[in-house]
Short mmCIF file of C-alpha atoms in Angstrom, two decimals:
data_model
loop_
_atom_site.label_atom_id
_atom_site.label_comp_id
_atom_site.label_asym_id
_atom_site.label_seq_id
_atom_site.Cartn_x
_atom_site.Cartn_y
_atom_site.Cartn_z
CA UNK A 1 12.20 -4.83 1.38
CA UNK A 2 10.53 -4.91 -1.88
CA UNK A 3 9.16 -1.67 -3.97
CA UNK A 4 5.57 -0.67 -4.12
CA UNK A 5 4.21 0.72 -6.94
CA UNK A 6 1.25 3.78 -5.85
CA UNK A 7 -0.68 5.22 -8.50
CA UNK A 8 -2.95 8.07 -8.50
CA UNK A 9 -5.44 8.59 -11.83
CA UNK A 10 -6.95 11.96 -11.50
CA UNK A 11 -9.01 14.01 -13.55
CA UNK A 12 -5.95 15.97 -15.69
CA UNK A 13 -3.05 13.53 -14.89
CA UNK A 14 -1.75 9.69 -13.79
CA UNK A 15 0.41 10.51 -10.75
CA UNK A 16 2.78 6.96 -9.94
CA UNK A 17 5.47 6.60 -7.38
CA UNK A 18 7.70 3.62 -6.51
CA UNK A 19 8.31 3.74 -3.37
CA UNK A 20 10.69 1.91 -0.74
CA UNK A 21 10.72 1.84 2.77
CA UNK A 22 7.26 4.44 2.90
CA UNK A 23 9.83 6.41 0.82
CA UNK A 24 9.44 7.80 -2.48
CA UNK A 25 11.76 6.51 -4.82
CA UNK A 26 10.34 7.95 -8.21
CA UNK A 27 7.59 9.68 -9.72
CA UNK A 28 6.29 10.55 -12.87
CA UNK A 29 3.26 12.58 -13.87
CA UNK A 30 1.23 11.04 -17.16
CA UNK A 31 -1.04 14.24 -19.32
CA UNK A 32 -4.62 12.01 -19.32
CA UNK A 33 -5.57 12.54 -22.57
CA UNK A 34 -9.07 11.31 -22.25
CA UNK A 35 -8.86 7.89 -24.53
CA UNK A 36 -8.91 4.68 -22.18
CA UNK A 37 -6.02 3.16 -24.72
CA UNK A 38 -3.99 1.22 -22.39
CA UNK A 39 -1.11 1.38 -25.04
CA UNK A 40 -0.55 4.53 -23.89
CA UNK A 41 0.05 3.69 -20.28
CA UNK A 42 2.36 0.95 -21.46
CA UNK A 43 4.97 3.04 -22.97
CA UNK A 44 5.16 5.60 -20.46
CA UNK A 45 4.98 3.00 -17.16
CA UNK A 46 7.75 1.23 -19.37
CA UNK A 47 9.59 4.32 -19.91
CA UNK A 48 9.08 4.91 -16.02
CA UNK A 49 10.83 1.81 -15.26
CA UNK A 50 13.45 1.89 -17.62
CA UNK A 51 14.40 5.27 -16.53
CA UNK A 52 14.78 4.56 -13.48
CA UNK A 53 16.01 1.16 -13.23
CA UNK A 54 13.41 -0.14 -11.85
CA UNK A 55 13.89 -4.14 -11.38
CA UNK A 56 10.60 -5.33 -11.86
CA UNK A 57 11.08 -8.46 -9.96
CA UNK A 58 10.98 -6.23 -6.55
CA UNK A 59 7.83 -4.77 -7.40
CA UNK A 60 6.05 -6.66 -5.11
CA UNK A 61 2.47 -5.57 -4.98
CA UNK A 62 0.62 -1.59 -4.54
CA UNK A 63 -2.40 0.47 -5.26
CA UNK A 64 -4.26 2.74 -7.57
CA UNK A 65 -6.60 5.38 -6.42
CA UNK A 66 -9.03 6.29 -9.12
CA UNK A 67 -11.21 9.27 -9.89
CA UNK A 68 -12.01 8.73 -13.59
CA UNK A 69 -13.45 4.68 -14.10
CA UNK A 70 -12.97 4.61 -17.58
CA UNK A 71 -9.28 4.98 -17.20
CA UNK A 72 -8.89 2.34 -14.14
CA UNK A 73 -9.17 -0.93 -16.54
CA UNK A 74 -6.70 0.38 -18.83
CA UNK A 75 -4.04 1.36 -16.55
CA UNK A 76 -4.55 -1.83 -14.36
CA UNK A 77 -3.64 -3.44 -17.75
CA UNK A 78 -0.52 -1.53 -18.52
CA UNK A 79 0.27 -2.33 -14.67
CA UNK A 80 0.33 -6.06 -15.17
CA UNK A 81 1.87 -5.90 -18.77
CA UNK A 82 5.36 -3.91 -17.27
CA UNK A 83 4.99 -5.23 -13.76
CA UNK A 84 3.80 -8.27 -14.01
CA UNK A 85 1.62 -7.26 -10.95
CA UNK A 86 -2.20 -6.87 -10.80
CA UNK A 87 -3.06 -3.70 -8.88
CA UNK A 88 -6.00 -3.72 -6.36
CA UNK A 89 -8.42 -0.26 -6.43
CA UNK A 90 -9.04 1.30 -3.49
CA UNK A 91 -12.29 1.40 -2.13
CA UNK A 92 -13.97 1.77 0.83
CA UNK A 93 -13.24 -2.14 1.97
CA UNK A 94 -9.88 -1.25 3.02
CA UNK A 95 -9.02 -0.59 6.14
CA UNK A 96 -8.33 3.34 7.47
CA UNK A 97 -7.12 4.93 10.60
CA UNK A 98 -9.83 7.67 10.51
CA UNK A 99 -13.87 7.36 11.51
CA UNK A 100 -16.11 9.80 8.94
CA UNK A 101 -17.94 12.39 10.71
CA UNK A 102 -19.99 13.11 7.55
CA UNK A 103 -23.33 12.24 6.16
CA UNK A 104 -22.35 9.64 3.42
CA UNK A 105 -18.45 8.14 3.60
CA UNK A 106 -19.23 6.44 0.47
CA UNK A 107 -19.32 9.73 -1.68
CA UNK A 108 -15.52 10.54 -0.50
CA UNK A 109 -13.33 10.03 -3.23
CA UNK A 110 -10.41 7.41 -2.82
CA UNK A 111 -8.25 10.57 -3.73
CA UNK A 112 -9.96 12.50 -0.66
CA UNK A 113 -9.43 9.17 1.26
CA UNK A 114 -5.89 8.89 1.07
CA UNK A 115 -4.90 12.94 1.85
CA UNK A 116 -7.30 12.38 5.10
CA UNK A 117 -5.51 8.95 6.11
CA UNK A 118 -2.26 10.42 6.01
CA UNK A 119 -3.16 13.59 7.28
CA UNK A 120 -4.27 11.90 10.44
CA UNK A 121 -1.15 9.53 10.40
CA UNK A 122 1.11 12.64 10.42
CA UNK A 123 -0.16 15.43 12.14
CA UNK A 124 -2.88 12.93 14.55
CA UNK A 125 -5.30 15.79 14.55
CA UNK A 126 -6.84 19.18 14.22
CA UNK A 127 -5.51 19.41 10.42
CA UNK A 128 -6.73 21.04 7.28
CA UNK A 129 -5.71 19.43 3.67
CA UNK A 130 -5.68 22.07 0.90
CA UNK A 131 -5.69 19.86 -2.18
CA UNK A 132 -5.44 22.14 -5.47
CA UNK A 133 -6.07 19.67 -8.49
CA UNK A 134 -8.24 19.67 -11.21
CA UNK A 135 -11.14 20.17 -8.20
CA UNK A 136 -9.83 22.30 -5.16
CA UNK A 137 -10.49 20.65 -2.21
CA UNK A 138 -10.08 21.21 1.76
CA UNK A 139 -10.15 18.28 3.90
CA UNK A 140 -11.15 18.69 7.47
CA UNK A 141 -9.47 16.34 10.29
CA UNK A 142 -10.90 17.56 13.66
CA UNK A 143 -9.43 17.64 16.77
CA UNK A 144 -11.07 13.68 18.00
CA UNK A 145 -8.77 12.80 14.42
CA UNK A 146 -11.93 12.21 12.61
CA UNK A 147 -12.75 13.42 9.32
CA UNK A 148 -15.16 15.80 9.90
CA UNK A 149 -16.07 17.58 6.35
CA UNK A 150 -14.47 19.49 3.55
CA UNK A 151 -15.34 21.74 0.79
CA UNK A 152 -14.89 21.90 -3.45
CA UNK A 153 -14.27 24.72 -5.46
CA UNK A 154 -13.53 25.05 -9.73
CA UNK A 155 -9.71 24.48 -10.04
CA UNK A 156 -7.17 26.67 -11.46
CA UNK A 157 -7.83 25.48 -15.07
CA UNK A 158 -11.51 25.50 -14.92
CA UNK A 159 -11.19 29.44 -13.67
CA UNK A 160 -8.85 30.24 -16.21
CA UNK A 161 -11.01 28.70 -19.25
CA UNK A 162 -14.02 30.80 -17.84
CA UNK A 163 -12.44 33.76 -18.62
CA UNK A 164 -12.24 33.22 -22.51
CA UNK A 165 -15.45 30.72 -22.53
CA UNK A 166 -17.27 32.47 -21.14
CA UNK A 167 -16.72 36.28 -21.81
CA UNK A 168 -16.90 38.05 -25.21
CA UNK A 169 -13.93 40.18 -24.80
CA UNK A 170 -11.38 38.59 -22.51
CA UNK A 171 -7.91 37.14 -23.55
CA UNK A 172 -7.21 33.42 -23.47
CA UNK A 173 -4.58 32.49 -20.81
CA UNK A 174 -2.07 30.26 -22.45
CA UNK A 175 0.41 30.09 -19.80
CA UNK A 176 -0.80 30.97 -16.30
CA UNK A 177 2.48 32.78 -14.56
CA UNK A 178 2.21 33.76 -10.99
CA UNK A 179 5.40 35.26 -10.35
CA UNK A 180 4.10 38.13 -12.38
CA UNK A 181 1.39 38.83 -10.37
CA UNK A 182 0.66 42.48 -9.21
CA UNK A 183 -1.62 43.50 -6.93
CA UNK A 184 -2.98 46.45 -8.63
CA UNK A 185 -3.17 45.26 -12.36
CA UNK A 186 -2.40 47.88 -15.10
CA UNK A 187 -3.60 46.09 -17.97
CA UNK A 188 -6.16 43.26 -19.24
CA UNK A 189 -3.38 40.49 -18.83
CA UNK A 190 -1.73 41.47 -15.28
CA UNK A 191 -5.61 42.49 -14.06
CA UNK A 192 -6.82 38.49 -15.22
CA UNK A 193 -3.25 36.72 -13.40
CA UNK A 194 -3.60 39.11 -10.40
CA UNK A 195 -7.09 38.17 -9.87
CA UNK A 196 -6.78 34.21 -10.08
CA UNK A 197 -3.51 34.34 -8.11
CA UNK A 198 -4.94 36.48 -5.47
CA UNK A 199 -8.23 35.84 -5.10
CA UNK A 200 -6.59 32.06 -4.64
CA UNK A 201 -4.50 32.78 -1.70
CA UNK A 202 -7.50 34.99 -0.25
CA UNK A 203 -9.69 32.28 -0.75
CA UNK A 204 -7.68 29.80 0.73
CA UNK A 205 -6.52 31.82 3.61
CA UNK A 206 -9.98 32.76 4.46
CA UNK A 207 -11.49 29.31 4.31
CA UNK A 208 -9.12 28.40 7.24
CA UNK A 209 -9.85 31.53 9.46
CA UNK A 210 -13.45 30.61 9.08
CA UNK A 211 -13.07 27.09 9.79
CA UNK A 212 -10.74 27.65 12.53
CA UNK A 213 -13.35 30.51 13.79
CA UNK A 214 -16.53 27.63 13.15
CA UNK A 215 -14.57 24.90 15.17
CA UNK A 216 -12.96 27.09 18.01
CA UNK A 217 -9.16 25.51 17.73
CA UNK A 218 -6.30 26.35 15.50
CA UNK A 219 -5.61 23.76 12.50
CA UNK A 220 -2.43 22.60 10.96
CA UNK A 221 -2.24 23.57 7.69
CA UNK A 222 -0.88 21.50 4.33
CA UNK A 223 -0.84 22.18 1.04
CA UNK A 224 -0.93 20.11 -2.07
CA UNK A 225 -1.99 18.80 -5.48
CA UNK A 226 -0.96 19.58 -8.50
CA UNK A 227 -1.44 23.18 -8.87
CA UNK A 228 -0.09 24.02 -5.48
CA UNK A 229 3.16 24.49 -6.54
CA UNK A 230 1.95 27.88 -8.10
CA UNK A 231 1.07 29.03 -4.70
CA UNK A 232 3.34 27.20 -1.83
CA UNK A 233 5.82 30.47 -1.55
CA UNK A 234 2.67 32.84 -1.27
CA UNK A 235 1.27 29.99 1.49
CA UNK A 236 5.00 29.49 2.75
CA UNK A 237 3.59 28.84 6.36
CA UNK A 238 1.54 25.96 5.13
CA UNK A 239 3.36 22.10 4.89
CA UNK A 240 3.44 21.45 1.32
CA UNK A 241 4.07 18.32 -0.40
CA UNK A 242 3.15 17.72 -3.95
CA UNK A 243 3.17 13.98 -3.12
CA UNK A 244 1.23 14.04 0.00
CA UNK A 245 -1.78 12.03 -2.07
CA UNK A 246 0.50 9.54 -3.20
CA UNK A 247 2.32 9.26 0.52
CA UNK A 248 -1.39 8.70 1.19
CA UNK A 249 -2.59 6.25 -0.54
CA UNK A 250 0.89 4.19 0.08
CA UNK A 251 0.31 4.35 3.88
CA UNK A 252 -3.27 3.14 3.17
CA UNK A 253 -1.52 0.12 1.35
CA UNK A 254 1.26 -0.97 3.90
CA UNK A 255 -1.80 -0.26 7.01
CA UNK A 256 -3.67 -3.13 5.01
CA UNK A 257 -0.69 -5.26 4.66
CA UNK A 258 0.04 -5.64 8.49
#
């Protein structure tokens, strides 16, 4: 079987995987830097596939998810000028194993699209997808396997550039380090970490009792994105995967294959 090539263009970061047999062979992680130059994306795909020995004749086909359309030309362009494959977008023409329980589908992202699809394809039902990106997201799969609604929230680096944008006093953050967190802070610094770490986990602990409460069943719980990893020891009872989007939009490719 040949390799698929997923990619994920967020917000912050390019997320690609190859992948082989629904398995993830690779990954790399690309800092958007907010210019559409597709030369960009050229060097570091290439450096992707050279680093990894990646035969580009076995590339057979994949997908991008995109969030940002300014950045989707350009990268579909570096695609094709490494691969030698033109990626498809995903939309809301393909095909999904999930009905929407919600008031518009067409407003969920193809990011939000692919955590639901494989949420349902692994757990069936009754699930709730923390997704801690640039936007944090939870993803409601009810208990019928339908997507049934969700909530957003600032991420991580938008509440962390509040504090020096928009206070007169407060410290800039430049590294944000959990494992120094303290529940009782004893200065500016620990008192700033302390808050965003905990007030996180809180937040994320109490969305799901009050969901679970609102719906009347228990949920399974996962946790990803790319600021997860900051929190997956504090949520250790959670499934975490930092490539659950990825796995996601993947499985959306190979269901539209068959």
């Amino acid at each position: 079987m040949a390799y698929s090539l997923i990619i994920d263009i967020g917000n912050s970061a390019t997320n690609i995987a190859i992948f082989k047999y629904s398995r993830v062979v690779a990954t790399k992680s690309i800092i958007n830097s907010g210019d559409p130059d597709f030369s960009l994306y050229i060097r570091e795909f290439k450096a992707f596939q050279e680093e990894n020995k990646i035969d580009v004749s076995e590339v057979e086909g994949g997908l991008i998810s995109s969030v940002v359309p300014f950045l989707t030309r350009p990268v579909q362009i570096a695609v094709n000028s490494v691969f030698g494959r033109e990626l498809q977008v995903l939309d809301h023409s393909y095909k999904v194993n999930f009905e929407y329980d919600i008031d518009n589908p067409n407003e969920v992202g193809s990011d939000l699209v692919a955590d639901i699809a494989y949420a349902r394809e692994i757990f069936q039902d009754s699930t709730i997808v923390i997704d801690l990106g640039t936007v944090t997201k939870y993803l409601i799969v009810g208990k019928n396997g339908n997507f049934i609604g969700c909530g957003f929230a600032p991420g991580l680096e938008s509440t962390i550039n509040g504090f020096h944008n928009r206070t007169a006093l407060l410290p800039e953050i430049v590294s944000f380090q959990p494992e120094n967190a303290v529940i009782i802070g004893k200065n500016t610094a620990q008192a700033m970490t302390n808050g965003i770490y905990y007030l996180t986990v809180e937040g994320i602990l109490g969305i799901c009792r009050r969901v679970e409460a609102e719906l009347g069943y228990r949920l399974k719980k996962v946790l990803t994105g790319g600021n997860a990893v900051f929190f997956k020891d504090e949520l250790s009872s959670f499934f975490y995967d930092k490539n659950f989007t990825l796995k996601g939009i993947n499985y959306i490719y190979d269901l539209n294959r068959e």
